[in-house]
XYZ file of C-alpha atoms in Angstrom:
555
model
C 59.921 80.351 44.505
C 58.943 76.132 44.994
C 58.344 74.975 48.651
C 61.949 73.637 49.065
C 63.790 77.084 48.052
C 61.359 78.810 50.692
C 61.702 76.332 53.305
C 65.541 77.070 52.878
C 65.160 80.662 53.379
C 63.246 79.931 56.407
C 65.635 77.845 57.761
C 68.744 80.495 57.282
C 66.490 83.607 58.252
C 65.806 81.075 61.229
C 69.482 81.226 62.072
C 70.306 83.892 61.593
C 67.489 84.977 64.017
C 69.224 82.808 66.551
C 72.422 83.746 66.041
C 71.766 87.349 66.824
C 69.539 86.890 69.951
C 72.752 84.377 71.460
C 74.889 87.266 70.647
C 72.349 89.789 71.991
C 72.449 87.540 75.071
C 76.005 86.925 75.397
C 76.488 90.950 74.762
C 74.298 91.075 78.016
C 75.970 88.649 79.763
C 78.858 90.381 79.596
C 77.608 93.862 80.370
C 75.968 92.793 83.457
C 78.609 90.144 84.762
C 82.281 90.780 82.953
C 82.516 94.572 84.361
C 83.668 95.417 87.537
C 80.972 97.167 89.417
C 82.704 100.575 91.180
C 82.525 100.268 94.882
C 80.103 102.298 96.934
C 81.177 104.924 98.857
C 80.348 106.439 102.188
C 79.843 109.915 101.409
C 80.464 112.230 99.032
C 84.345 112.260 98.752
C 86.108 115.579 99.531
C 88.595 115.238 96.970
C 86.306 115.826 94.350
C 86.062 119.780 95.351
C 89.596 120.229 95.288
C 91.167 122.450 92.940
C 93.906 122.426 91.503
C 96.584 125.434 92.052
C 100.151 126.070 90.464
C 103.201 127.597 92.905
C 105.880 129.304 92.016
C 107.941 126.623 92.292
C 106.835 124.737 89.565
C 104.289 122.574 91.678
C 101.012 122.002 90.628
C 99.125 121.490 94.207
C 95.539 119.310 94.337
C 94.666 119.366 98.302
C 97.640 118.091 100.296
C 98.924 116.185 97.224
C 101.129 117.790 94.925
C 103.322 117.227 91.401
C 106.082 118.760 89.748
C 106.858 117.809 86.435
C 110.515 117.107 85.453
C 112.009 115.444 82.115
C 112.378 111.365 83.224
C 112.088 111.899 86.395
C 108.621 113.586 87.614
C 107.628 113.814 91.363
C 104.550 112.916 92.975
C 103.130 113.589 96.438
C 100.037 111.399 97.440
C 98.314 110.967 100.983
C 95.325 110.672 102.887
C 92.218 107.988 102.078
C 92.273 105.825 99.196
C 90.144 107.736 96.889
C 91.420 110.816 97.683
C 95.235 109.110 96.960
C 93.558 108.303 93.608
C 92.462 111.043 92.595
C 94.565 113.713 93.109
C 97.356 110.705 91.149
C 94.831 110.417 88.435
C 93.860 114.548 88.343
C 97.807 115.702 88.435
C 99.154 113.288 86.072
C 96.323 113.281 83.578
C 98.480 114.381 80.342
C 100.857 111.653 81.063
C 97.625 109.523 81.505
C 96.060 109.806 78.282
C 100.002 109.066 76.470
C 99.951 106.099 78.591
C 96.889 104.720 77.716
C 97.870 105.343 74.192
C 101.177 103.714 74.781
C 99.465 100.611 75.957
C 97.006 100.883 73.183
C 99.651 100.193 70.871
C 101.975 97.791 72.369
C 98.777 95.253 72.061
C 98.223 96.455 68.363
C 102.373 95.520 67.965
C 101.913 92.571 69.129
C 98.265 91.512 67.925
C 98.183 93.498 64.483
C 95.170 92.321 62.963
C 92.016 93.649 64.437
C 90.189 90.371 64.808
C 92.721 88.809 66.823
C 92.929 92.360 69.394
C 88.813 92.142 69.405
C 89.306 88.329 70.460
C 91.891 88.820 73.143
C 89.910 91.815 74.559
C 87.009 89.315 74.803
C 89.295 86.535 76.220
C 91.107 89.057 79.408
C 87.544 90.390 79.657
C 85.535 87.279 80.518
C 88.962 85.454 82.459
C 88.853 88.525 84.282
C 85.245 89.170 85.340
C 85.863 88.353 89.226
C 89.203 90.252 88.911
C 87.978 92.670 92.195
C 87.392 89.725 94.436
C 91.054 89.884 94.612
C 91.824 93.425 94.765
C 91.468 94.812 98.760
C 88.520 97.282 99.289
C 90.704 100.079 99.738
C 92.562 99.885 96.560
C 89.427 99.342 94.944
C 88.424 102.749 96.258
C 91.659 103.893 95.169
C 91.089 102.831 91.545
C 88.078 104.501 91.603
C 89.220 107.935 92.558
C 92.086 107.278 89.677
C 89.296 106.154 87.087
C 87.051 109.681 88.023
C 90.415 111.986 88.634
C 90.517 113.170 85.055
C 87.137 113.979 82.507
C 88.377 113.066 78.954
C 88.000 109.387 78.362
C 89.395 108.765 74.609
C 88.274 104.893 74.458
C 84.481 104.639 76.295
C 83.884 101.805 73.599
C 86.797 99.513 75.426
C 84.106 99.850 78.259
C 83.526 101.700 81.784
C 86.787 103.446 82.827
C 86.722 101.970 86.399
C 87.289 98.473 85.095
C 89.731 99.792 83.105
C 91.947 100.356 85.502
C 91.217 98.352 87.365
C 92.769 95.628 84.826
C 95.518 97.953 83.425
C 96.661 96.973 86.991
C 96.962 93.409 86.186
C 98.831 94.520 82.796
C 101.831 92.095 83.699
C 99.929 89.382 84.860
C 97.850 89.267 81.750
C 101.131 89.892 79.646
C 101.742 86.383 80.823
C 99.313 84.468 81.298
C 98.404 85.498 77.496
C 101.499 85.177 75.988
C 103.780 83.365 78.377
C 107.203 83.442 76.241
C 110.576 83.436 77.400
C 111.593 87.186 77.065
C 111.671 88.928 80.047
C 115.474 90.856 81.178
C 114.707 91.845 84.347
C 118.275 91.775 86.390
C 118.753 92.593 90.073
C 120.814 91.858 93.155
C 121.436 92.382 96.658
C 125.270 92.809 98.741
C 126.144 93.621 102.105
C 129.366 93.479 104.327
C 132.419 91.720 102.767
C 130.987 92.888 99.207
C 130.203 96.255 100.221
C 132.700 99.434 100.771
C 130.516 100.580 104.059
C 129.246 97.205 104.783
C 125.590 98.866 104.363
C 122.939 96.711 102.587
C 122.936 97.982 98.697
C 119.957 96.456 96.090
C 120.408 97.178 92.383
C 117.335 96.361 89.356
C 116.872 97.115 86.198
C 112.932 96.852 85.500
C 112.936 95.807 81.594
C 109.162 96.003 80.251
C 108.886 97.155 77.245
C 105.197 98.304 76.981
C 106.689 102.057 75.259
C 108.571 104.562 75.372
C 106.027 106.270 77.674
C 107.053 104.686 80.337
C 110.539 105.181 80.739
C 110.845 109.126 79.552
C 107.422 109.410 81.628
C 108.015 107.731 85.109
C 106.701 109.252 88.302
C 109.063 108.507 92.151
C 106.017 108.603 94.172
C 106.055 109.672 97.599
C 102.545 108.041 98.887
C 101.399 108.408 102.773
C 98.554 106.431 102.836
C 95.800 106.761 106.454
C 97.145 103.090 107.058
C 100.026 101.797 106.701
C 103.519 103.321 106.297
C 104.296 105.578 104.406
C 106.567 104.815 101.223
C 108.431 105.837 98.275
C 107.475 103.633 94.383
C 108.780 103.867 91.066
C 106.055 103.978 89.214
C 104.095 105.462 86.724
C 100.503 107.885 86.040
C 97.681 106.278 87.452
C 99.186 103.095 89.203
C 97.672 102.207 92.734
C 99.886 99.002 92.575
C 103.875 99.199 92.278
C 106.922 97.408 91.310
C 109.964 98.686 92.635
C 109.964 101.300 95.737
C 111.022 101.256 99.913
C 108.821 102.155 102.895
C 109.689 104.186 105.918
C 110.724 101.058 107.807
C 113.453 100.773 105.423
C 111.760 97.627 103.406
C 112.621 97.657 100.249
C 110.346 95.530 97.553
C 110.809 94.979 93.736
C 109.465 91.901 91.524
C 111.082 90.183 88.435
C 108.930 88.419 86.524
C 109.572 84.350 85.881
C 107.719 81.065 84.443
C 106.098 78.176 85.701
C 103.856 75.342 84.942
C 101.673 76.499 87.928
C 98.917 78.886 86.766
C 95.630 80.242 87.586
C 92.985 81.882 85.765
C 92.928 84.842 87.951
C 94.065 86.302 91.018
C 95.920 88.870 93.099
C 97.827 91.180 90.481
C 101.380 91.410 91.422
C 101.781 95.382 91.028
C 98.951 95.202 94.139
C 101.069 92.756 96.103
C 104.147 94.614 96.179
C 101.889 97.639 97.147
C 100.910 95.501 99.925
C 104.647 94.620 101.351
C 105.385 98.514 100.900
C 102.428 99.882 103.070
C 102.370 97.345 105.478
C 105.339 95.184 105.828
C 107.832 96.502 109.021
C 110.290 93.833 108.921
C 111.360 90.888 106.756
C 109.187 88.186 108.264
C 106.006 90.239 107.969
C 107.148 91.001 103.991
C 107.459 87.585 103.308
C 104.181 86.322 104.594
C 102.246 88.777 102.637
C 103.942 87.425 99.816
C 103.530 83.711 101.055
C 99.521 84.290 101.471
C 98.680 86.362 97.871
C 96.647 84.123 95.651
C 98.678 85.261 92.586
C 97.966 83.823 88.952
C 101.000 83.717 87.479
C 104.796 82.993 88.541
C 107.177 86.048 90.031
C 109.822 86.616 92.406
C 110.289 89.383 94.797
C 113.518 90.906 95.983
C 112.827 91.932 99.466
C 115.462 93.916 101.902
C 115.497 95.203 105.424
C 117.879 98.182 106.234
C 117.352 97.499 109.494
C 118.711 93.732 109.833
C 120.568 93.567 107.120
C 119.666 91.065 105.260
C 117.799 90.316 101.911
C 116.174 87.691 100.263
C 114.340 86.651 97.355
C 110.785 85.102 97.506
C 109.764 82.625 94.627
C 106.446 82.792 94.024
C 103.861 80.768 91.854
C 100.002 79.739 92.369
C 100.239 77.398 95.247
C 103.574 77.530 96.166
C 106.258 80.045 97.341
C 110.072 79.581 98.267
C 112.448 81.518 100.044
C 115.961 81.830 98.709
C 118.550 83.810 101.082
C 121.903 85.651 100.823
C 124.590 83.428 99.694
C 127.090 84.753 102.030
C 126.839 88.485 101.487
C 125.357 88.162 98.078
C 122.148 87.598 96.306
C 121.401 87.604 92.734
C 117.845 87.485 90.729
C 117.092 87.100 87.483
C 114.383 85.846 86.106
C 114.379 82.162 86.787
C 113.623 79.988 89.991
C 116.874 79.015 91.835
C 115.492 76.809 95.088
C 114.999 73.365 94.875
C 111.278 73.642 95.109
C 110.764 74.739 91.348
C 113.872 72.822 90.191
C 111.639 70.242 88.485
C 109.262 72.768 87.320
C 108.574 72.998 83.560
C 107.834 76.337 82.909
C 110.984 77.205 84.853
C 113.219 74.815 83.207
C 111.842 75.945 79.707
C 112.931 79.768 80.662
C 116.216 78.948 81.701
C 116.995 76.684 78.339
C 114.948 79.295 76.171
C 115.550 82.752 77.743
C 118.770 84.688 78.812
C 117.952 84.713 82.305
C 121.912 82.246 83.189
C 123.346 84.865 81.079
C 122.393 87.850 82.903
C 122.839 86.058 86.219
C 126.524 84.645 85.231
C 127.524 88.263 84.488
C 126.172 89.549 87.426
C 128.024 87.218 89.759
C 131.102 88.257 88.367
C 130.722 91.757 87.986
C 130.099 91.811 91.829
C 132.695 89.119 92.724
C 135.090 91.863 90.836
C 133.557 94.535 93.378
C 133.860 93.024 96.064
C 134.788 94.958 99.586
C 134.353 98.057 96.909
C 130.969 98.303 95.804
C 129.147 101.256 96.458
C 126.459 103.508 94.637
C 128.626 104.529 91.856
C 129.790 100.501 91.252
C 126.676 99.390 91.329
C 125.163 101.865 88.671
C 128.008 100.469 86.373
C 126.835 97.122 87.195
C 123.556 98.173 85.776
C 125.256 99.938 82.734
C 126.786 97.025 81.911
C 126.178 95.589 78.096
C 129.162 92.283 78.019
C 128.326 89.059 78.201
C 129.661 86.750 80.658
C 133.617 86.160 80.659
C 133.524 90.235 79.659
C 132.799 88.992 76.022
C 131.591 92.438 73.769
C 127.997 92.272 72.614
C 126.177 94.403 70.356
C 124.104 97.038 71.083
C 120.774 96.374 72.864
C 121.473 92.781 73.152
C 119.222 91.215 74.983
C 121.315 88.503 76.819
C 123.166 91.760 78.637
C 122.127 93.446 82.019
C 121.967 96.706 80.180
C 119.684 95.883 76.622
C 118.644 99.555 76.919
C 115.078 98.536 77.353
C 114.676 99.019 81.384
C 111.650 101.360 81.734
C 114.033 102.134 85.347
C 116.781 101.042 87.024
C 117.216 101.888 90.843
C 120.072 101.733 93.449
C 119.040 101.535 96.637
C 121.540 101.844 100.015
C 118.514 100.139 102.137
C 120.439 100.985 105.368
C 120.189 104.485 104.913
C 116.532 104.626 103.314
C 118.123 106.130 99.879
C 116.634 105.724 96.190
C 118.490 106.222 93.380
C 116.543 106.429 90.227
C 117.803 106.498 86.674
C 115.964 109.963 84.439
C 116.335 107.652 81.199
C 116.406 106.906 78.795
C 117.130 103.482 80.307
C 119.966 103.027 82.118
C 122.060 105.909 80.160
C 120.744 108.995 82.315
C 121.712 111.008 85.753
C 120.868 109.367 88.562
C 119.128 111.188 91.197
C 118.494 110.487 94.931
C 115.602 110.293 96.913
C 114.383 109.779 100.560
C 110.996 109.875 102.115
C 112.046 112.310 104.974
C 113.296 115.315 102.945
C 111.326 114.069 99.418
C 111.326 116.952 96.993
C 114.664 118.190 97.935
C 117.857 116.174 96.544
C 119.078 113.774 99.322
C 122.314 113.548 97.452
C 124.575 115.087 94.521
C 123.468 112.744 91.481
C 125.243 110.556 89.781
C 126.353 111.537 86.002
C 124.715 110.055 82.621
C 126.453 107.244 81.232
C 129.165 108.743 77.905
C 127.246 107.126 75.578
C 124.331 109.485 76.189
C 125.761 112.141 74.044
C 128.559 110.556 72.098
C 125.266 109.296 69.646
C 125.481 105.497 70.658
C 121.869 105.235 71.516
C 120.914 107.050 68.884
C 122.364 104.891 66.575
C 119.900 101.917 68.263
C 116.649 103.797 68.477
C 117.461 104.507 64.919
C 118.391 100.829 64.239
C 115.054 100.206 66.184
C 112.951 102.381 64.342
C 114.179 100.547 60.846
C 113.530 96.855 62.182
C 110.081 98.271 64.003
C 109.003 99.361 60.117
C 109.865 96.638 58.323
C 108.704 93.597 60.754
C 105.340 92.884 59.299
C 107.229 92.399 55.953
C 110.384 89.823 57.459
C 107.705 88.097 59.567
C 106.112 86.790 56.038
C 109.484 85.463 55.402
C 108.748 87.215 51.948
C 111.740 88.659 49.744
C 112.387 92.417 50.238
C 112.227 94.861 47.356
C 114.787 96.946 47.153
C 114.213 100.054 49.301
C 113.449 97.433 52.018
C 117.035 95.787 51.532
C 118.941 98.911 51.606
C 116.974 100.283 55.009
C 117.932 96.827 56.221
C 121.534 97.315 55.101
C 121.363 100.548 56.749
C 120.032 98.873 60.279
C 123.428 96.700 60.043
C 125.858 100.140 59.287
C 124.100 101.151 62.066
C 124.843 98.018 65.075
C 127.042 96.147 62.737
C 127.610 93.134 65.214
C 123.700 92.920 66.034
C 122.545 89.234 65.658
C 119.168 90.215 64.942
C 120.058 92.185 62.052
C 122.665 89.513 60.606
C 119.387 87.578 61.022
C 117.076 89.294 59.291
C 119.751 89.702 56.307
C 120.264 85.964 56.232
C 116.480 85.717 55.620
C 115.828 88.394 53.076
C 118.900 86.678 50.768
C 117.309 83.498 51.131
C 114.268 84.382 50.324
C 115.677 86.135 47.227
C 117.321 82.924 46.045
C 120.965 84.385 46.837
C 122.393 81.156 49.075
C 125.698 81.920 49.230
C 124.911 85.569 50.779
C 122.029 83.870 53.076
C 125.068 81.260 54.003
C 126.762 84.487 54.938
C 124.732 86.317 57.170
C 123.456 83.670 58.825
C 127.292 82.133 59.719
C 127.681 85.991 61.123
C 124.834 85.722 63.277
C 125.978 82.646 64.412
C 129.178 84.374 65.337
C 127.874 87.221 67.360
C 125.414 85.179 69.652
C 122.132 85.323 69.096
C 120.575 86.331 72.836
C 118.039 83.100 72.476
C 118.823 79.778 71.492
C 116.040 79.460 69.489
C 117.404 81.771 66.818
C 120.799 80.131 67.268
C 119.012 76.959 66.388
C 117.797 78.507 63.395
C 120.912 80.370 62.398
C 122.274 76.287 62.799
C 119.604 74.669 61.006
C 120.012 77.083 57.838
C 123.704 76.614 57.744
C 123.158 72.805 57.819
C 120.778 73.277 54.840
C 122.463 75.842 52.765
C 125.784 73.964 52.797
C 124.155 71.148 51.101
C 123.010 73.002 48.481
């Protein structure tokens, strides 16, 4: 080999060199400063020499705490110090545990298929999220730890120490949007009182739509949790969650967030799940609620239905980094979806972008006159069909699982709650379709009421026919995001998807695509003038539907 071909070998072994000892150093780097460090404890926790113990009825008993598994609708008991309330959540619930893991496992491979791009955002959440504890209380930190040590099997160590695990699995929706901030969220909710109601009590209705798996709505845990501070309080919720998202405390506060969009964002703070925890343990009346809300250094945009059985009254709190608005009752009324209403966000970006680009005025026109037709008779019962509902505003039919409707069939749970009597009412699933059943914290375990029957459509086959139609697009969506042609046994399972929600949009959609792909424009001009016709839930894909009737006509 001449000089020249050996000094070139020198120089690429050189860089090599030094491209492995700056990943050797960034590797180290974020070892020692990207993972949460566990907090230290006092003592040697009791909780860890618990065992656990099955009753006769059904209950399987860790300590005070206790759970009894039911189909959609398990029960948890919690209470005593945070690690202990950790523990005995992560030690009961550990089967579900390791499903939901899973489950969350492969809503990020659905949405980030190829393996580089899942290794890259891992990276990304992991570095953005290094000081994540500064923001999470010392007790729930302590709490997080006793659910990261409550079970022994830990199926992905290589995703890194289980404590930080969790402890960012409780910042799941926050990261959801600050990495992939799109306008898709169909979160509905409301509040009504007096005039509106049959009683005059204070009723709150949500649907919680997050579709992270199926997990989480057959798999849901009402959690009865009586922490050493605080007030005790009841959370829909899931395995393993220290934070919450919907649930009422034993001063009749009632807390649930929607999620929403602005141009004001941070690169970390308070998760939201944490925040609502917050308002349920320690919020007695309205004022205090909202102030907790006011002072969380959040990172990314929500609002908060708040309601006090006590006064009466309800409002919503909009909430961004830097800057949070209060919205009251209008009247007797209040109704949230999932964009910003006061005049503080009206010029915001974000928020203006969601309500062109999302179906958040749908679902908030149909609400308003759904409860406008209630009026002086809603109740419990009218405001489960409220939830139920699946027309679009004006009473116009929609297809199945639309996602412009209150009732898309994608709510993970939907919840009644009669605030002035301290009452839950929690949909089993799936969705909104199921029985639901009532709870309260003073009797919890025991039925405070007769439930409420599953929707018809829960065994006439209806949702069968959409998981089914789900199941189809689910398989072939790698292949119509290519925009390739389909070969034949791809066409007819599509065909089969429309036989099976022959009105869907979506499906008229994906037809239109596959023709013209195939070179078959009068078919394409077809399908895509029928999913003009049945309302595409986004105006992007109306735009589309528009763009490719403009074009195909000319041809």
């Amino acid at each position: 080999m001449n000089s020249s071909g050996r000094r070139w070998r020198r120089r690429v072994l050189f860089a090599l060199g030094g491209a492995l000892v700056v990943l050797a150093l960034f590797a180290a780097w974020v070892r020692i400063f990207c993972f949460a460090e566990p907090p230290e404890l006092d003592r040697r926790p009791p909780a860890l020499d618990w065992k656990a113990q099955a009753s006769a009825d059904g209950r399987v008993h860790l300590g005070p705490a206790w759970f009894e598994r039911q189909e959609g609708r398990s029960l948890l008991y919690l209470e005593g110090a945070p690690f202990a309330i950790g523990y005995a959540n992560a030690h009961l619930t550990a089967e579900f545990l390791e499903i939901q893991e899973r489950s969350l496992m492969e809503t990020v491979e659905e949405h980030f298929p190829a393996l580089v791009s899942r290794l890259a955002l891992g990276l990304l959440v992991l570095v953005n999220n290094r000081n994540l504890a500064d923001y999470v209380a010392p007790e729930y930190q302590e709490e997080i730890l006793g659910l990261s040590l409550g079970r022994q099997e830990d199926a992905y160590p290589y995703m890194g120490p289980r404590y930080n695990r969790v402890l960012n699995y409780h910042a799941a929706h926050d990261i959801s949007h600050w990495v992939w901030d799109a306008p898709v969220l169909g979160c509905s909710a409301f509040a009504a009182r007096g005039a509106y109601t049959r009683t005059g009590t204070l009723l709150v209705g949500r649907n919680f739509d997050w579709e992270a798996g199926a997990h989480f709505d057959r798999n849901k845990v009402i959690v009865l949790c009586r922490p050493e501070r605080g007030l005790a309080f009841l959370s829909v919720s899931w395995p393993g969650m220290a934070g919450a998202v919907t649930g009422m405390n034993e001063e009749r506060i009632f807390c649930s967030v929607n999620g929403a969009h602005s141009e004001r964002r941070s690169n970390i703070g308070q998760p939201v799940s944490l925040v609502v925890r917050q308002v349920l343990q320690y919020a007695r009346d309205l004022p205090q609620a909202i102030a907790i809300i006011r002072e969380a250094p959040v990172f990314v945009a929500d609002s908060y239905l708040l309601a006090d059985g006590e006064a009466g009254e309800a409002v919503v709190v909009e909430k961004a980094p830097g800057l949070a608005a209060v919205r009251a009752m209008d009247g007797d009324v209040l109704i949230q979806a999932n964009h910003f209403e006061s005049a503080d966000f009206a010029e915001d970006a974000g928020n203006r972008e969601y309500m062109r680009e999302g179906t958040s005025l749908a679902r908030r026109a149909r609400l308003a006159e759904l409860l406008a037709g209630q009026r002086g008779t809603l109740d419990v019962e009218t405001s489960v069909a409220i939830l139920r509902d699946r027309k679009g505003p004006g009473g116009v039919e929609r297809s199945l699982g639309h996602r412009a409707t209150i009732n898309p069939m994608i709510a993970t749970h939907s919840v009644v709650a009669d605030v002035t009597a301290g009452v839950l009412w929690v949909s089993r699933g799936p969705h909104q379709l199921g029985a639901y059943d009532a709870y309260r914290i003073a009797d919890f375990g025991t039925p405070a009421a007769a439930s409420l029957e599953a929707d018809a459509d829960l065994a006439n086959g209806t949702f069968e026919r959409l998981e089914e139609e789900r199941r189809v697009l689910r398989a072939l969506a790698s292949v119509l995001d290519e925009g390739a042609a389909l070969n034949e046994g791809q066409l007819e399972r599509l065909a089969y998807a429309q036989t099976l929600n022959p009105s869907d949009p979506i499906v008229l959609l994906c037809l239109a695509r596959a023709a013209e792909a195939a070179g078959q424009e009068s078919s394409a001009l077809a399908h895509f003038e029928a999913a003009l016709a049945a309302t595409p839930p986004f105006p992007s894909q109306a735009r589309e539907a528009q763009a490719a009737i403009a074009r195909l006509r000319k041809q």
